[in-house]
Coordinates of C-alpha atoms and ligand atoms in Angstrom, one line a residue:
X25 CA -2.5 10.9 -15.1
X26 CA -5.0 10.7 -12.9
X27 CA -3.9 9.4 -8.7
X28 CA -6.7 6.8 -8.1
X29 CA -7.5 4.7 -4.4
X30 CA -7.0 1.5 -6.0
X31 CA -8.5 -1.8 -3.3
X32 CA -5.5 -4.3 -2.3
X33 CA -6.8 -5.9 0.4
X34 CA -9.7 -6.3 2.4
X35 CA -10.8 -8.7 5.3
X36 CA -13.6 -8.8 7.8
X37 CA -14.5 -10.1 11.6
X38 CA -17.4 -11.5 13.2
X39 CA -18.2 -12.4 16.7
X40 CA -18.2 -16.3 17.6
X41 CA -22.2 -15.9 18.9
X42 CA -24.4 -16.4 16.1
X43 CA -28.5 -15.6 16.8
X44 CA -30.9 -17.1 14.7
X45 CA -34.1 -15.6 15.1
X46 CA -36.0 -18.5 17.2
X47 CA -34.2 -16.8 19.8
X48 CA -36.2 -13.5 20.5
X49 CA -39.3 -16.0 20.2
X50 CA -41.0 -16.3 23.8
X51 CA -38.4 -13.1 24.9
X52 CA -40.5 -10.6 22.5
X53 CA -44.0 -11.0 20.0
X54 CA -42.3 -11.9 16.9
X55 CA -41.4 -15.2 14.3
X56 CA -38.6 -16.3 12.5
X57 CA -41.5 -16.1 9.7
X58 CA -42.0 -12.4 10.5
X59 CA -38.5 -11.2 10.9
X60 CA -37.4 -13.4 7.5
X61 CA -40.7 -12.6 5.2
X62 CA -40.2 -9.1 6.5
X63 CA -36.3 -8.6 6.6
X64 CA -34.7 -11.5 5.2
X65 CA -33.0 -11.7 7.9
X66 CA -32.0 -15.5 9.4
X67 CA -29.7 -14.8 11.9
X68 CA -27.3 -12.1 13.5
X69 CA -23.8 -12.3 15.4
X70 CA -23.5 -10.5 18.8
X71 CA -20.2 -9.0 20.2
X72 CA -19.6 -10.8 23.4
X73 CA -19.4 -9.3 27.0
X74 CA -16.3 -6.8 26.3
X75 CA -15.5 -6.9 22.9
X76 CA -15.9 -3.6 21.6
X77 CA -16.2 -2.2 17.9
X78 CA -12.7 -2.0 18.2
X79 CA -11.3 -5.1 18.8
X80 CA -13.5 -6.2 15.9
X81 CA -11.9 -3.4 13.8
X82 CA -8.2 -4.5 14.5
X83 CA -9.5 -8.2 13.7
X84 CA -10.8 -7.0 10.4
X85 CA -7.7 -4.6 9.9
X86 CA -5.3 -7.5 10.7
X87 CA -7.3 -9.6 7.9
X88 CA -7.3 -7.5 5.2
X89 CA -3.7 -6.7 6.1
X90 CA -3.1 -10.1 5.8
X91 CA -4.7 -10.4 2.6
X92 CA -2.9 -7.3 0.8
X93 CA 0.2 -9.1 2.0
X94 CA 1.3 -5.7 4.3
X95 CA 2.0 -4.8 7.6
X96 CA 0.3 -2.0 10.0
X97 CA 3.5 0.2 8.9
X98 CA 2.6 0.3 5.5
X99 CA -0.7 2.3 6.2
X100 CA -0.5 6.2 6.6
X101 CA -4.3 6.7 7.1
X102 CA -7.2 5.1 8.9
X103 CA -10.4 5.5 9.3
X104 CA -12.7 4.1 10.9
X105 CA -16.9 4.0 10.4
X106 CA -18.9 3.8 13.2
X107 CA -21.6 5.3 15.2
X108 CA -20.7 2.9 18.0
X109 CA -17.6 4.0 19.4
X110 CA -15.4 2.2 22.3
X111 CA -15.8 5.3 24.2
X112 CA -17.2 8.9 23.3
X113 CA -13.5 9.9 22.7
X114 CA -10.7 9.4 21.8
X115 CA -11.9 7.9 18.3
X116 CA -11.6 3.9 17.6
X117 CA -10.0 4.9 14.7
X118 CA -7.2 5.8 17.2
X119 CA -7.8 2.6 19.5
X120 CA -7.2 0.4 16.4
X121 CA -4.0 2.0 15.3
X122 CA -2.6 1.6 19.0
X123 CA -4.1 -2.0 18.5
X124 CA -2.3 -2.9 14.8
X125 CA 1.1 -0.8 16.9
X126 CA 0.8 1.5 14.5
X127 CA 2.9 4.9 15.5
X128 CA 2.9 6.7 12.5
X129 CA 0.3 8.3 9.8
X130 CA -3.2 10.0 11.1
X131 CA -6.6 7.9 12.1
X132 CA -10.0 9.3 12.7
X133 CA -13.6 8.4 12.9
X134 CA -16.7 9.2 10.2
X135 CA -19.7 9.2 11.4
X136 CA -22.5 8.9 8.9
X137 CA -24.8 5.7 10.6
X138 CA -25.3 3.2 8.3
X139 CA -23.6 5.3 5.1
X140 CA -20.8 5.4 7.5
X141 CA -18.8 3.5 4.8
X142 CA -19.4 5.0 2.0
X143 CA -18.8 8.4 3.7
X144 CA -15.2 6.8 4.6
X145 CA -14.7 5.5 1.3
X146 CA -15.3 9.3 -0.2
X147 CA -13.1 10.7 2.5
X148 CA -10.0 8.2 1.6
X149 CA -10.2 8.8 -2.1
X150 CA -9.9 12.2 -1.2
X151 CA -7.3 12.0 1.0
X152 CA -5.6 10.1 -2.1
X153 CA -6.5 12.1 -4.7
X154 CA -5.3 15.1 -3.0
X155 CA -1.8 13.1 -2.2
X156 CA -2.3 13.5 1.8
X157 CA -2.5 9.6 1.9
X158 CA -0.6 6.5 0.0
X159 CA -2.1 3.8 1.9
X160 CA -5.4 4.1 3.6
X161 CA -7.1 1.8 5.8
X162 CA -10.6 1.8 6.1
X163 CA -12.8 0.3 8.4
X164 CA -17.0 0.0 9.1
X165 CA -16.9 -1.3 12.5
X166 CA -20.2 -1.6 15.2
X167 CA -21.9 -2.7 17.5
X168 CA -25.0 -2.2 17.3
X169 CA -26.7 -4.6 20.2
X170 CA -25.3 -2.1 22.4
X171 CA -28.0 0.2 21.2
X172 CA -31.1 -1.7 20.8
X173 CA -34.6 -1.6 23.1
X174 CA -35.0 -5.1 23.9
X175 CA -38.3 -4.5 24.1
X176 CA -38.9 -2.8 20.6
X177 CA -39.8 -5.9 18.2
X178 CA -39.4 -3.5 15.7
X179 CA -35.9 -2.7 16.0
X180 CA -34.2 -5.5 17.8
X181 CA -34.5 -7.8 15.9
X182 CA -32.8 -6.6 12.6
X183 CA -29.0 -5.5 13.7
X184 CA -25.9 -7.3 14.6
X185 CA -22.8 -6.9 15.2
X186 CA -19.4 -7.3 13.2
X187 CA -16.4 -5.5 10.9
X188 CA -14.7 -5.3 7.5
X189 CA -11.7 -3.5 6.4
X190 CA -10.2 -2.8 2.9
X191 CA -7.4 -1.2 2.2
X192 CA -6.8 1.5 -1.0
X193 CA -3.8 2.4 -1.8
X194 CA -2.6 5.1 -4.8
X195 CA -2.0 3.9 -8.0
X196 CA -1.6 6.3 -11.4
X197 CA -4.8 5.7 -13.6
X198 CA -5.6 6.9 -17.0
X199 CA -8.7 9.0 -15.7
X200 CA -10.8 6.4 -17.5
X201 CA -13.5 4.2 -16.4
X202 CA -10.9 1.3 -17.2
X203 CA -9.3 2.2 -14.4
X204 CA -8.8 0.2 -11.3
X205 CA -9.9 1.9 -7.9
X206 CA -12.7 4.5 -7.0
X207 CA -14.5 6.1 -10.2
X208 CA -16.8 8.2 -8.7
X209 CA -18.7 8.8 -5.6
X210 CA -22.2 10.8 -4.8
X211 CA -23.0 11.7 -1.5
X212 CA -26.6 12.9 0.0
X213 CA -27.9 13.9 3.6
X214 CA -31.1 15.8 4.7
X215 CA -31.3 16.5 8.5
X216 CA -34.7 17.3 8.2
X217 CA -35.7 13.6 8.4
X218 CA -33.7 13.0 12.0
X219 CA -36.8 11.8 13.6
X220 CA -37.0 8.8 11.2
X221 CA -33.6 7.3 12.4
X222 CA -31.7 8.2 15.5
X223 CA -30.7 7.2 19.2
X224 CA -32.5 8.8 21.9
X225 CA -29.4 9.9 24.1
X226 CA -26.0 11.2 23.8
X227 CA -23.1 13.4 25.2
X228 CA -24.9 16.7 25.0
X229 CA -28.4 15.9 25.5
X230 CA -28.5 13.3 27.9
X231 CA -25.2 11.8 29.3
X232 CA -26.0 8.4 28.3
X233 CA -26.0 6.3 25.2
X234 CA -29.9 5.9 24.3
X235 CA -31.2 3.4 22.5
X236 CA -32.2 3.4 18.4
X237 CA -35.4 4.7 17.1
X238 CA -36.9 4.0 13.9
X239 CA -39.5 5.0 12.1
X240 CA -39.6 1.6 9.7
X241 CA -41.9 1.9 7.3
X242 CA -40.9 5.8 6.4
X243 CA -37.5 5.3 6.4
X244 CA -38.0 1.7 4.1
X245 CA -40.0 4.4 2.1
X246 CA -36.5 6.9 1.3
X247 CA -34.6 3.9 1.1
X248 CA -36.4 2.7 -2.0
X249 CA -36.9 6.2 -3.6
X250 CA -33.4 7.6 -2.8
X251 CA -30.9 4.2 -3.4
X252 CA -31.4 3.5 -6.7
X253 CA -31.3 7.6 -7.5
X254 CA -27.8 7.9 -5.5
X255 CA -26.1 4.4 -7.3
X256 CA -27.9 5.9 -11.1
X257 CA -26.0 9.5 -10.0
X258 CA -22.7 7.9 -9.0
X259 CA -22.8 5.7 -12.2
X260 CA -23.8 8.5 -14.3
X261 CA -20.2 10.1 -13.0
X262 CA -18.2 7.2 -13.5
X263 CA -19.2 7.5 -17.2
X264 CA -20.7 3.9 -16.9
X265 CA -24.2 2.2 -17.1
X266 CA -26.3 -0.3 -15.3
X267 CA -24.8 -3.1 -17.9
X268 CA -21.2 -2.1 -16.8
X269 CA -21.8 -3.2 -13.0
X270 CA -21.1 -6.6 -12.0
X271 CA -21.7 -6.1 -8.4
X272 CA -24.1 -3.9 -6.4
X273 CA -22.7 -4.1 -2.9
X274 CA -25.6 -2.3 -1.0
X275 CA -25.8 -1.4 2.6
X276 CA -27.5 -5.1 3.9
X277 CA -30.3 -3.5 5.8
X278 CA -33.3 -4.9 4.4
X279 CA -33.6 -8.2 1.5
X280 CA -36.9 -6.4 0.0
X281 CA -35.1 -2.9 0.1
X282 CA -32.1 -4.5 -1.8
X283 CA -34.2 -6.2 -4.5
X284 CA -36.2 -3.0 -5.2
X285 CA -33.4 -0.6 -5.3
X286 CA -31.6 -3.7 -7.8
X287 CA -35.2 -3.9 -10.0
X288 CA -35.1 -0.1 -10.3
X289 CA -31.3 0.0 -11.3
X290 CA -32.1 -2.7 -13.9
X291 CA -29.6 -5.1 -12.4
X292 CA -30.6 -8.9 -11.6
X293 CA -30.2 -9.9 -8.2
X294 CA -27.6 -12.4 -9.8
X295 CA -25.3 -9.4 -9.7
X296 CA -26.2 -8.4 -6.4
X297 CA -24.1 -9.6 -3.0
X298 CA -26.0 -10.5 -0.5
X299 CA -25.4 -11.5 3.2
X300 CA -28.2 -9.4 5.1
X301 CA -29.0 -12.9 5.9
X302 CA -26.3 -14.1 8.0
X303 CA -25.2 -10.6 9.5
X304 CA -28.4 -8.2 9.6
X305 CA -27.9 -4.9 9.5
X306 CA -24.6 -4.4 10.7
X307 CA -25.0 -0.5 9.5
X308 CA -21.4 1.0 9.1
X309 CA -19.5 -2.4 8.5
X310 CA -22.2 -3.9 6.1
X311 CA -20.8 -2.8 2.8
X312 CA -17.1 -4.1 3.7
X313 CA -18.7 -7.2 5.2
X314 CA -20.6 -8.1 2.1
X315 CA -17.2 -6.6 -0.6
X316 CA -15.4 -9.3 1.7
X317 CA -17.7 -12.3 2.0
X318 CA -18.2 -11.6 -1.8
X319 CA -14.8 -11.6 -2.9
X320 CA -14.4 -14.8 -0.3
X321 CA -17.3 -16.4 -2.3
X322 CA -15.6 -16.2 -5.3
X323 CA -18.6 -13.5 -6.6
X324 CA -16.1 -10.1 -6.8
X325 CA -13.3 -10.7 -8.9
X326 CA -10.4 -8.7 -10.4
X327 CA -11.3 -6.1 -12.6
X328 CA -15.1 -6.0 -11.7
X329 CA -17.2 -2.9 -11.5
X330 CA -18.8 -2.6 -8.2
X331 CA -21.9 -0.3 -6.8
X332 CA -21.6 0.2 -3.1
X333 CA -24.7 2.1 -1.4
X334 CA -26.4 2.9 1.8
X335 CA -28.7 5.1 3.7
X336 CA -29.3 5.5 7.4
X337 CA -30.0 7.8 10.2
X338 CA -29.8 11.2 9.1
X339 CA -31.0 10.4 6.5
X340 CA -27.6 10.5 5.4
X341 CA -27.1 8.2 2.1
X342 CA -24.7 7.8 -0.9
X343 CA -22.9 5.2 -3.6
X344 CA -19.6 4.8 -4.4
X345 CA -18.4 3.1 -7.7
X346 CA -15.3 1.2 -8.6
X347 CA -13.4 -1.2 -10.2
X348 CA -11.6 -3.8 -8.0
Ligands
LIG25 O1 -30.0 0.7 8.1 C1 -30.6 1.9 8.2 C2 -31.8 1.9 7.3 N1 -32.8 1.1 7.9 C3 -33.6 0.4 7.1 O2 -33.4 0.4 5.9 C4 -34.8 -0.2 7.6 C5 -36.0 0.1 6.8 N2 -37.3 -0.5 7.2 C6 -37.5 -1.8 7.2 O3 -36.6 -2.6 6.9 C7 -38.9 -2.3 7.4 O4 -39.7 -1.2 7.5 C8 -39.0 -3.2 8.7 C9 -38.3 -4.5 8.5 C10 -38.4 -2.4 9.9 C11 -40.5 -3.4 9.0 O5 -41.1 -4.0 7.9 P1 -42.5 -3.4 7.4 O6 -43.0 -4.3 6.3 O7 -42.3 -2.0 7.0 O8 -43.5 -3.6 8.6 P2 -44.2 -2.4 9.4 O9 -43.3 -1.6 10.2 O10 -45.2 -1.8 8.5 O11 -45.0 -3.3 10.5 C12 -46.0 -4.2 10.0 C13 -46.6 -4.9 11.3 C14 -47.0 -4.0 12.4 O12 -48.2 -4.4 13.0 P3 -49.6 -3.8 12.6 O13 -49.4 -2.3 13.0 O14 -49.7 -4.0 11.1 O15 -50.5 -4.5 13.4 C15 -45.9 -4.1 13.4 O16 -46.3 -3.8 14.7 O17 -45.6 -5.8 11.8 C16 -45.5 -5.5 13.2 N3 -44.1 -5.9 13.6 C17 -43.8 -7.1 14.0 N4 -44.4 -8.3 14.0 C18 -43.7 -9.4 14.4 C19 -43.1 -5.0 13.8 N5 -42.0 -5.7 14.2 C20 -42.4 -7.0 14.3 C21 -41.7 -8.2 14.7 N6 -42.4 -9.3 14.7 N7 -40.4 -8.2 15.0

């Protein structure tokens, strides 16, 4: 018998303000025809004045909640993803529990950028696995236009703002790939390449918050290279083959990133979810975004084998399969 973190439920927020990209024209030197031909990106939603990453995160908790038919009680551990914190402490993980009135069970933050999620993903299977946890909750939530240079065309226009939750709970599994739930997970980082992806401030450096820093091109450059070889690892695992997957879920950062990283996994991009158009790069809350827009869509359905990866800052990077 084999204890596996089976998904039950899973929901996601959005602030009201959508931006297309005609807006940063005349503000900055760019065109919707750049930012789509380059990005694929059409439009972005922005957190409005005072909503933080975690009153996004208890809207996304409340909806998958919702949609696994259970209340905040039910859930022993949460965690929340996110580089973009309320505050520097206490965690949001801890804001959202106090938020759902949720006084029992543990919550904490991950904080792996824009793998964020599947970092959190890893951590609640083991927290299942090991029999710590019988419900987790986790969450990618951000806010990422709290970060950006508003002057940086390179930058500010690709990230938005937003949150998804799903919830895994512990079910008894064969040990097979049959099973329902997380098969396998593979998980990268290499701090050498900090300079490629960061924020220029923090706590210990600076006192403030900075603003994000990228390196495009090089990091588009390990994205391509080092996707495809994390979802081929995790697969490898999980005992299964690019035939078995139904879904890649990838980290929506860039449309020509997730075609290439498809193309070299030998999946067609009819089996790959897609909503870097409506959200951008939402970095931490991408993945459960786009697992909960597909399954919305009608695209992720019972019993599907699905390939979640991402890479960001760090580089930090990773891919988690399972079967829904
Ligand atoms: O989520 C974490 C992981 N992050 C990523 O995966 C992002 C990875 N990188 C990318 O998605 C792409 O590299 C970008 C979308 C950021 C940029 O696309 P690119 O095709 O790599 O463009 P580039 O950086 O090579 O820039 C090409 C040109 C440059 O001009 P010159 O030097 O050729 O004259 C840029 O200055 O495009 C210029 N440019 C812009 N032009 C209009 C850069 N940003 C803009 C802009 N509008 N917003």
């Amino acid at each position: 018998m084999t204890l596996r973190a089976v998904p039950i439920g899973i929901g996601h927020y959005l602030p009201e303000r959508v931006v297309p990209n005609a807006e940063f024209e005349g503000k900055i030197d760019t065109t919707d025809e750049w930012i789509r031909a380059r990005s694929g990106i059409e439009r972005r939603h922005f957190a409005a004045e005072g909503e933080t990453t975690s009153d996004m995160a208890i809207a996304a908790a409340n909806a998958a909640l919702d949609n696994a038919g259970l209340t905040a009680g039910d859930i022993d551990a949460l965690i929340v993803a996110t580089s973009t914190p309320d505050l520097t402490f206490p965690s949001a993980a801890t804001m959202v529990q106090a938020g759902l009135g949720l006084k029992t069970g543990f919550a904490f933050d991950v904080q792996a950028v824009c793998a964020g999620f599947v970092y959190a993903l890893s951590t609640a299977q083991a927290f299942i696995a090991s029999g710590q946890a019988k419900r987790v909750l986790v969450i990618g939530a951000e806010t990422f236009s709290r970060i950006m240079d508003w002057e940086d065309r390179a930058t500010c226009v690709l990230f938005g703002d937003g949150a998804g939750a799903l919830i895994l709970e512990a079910q008894d599994g064969t040990g097979t790939s049959e099973d329902r739930g997380i098969l396998s997970v593979d998980l990268h980082s290499d701090g050498q390449y900090r300079d490629l992806l960061y924020v220029d401030g923090g706590v210990s450096s600076t006192q403030s918050t900075g603003v994000l820093r990228m390196q495009g091109r090089e990091v588009f450059r390990h994205a391509v290279e080092k996707l495809a070889q994390t979802a081929h690892a995790a697969l490898d695992k999980a005992g299964l083959g690019a035939d078995d997957v139904d879904w890649i879920v990838p980290h929506q950062a860039n449309l020509r990133i997730i075609s290439r990283t498809a193309q070299k996994m030998g999946v067609g991009m009819d089996r790959v979810v897609v909503t870097v158009q409506d959200h951008g790069n939402t970095s931490a809350a991408s993945i459960p975004l786009a697992m909960s827009v597909g399954v919305a869509r009608g695209q992720i359905k019972q019993g599907d084998v699905l390939v979640a990866e991402a890479i960001g800052g760090g580089l930090a990077w990773g891919a988690v399969v399972l079967r829904w």
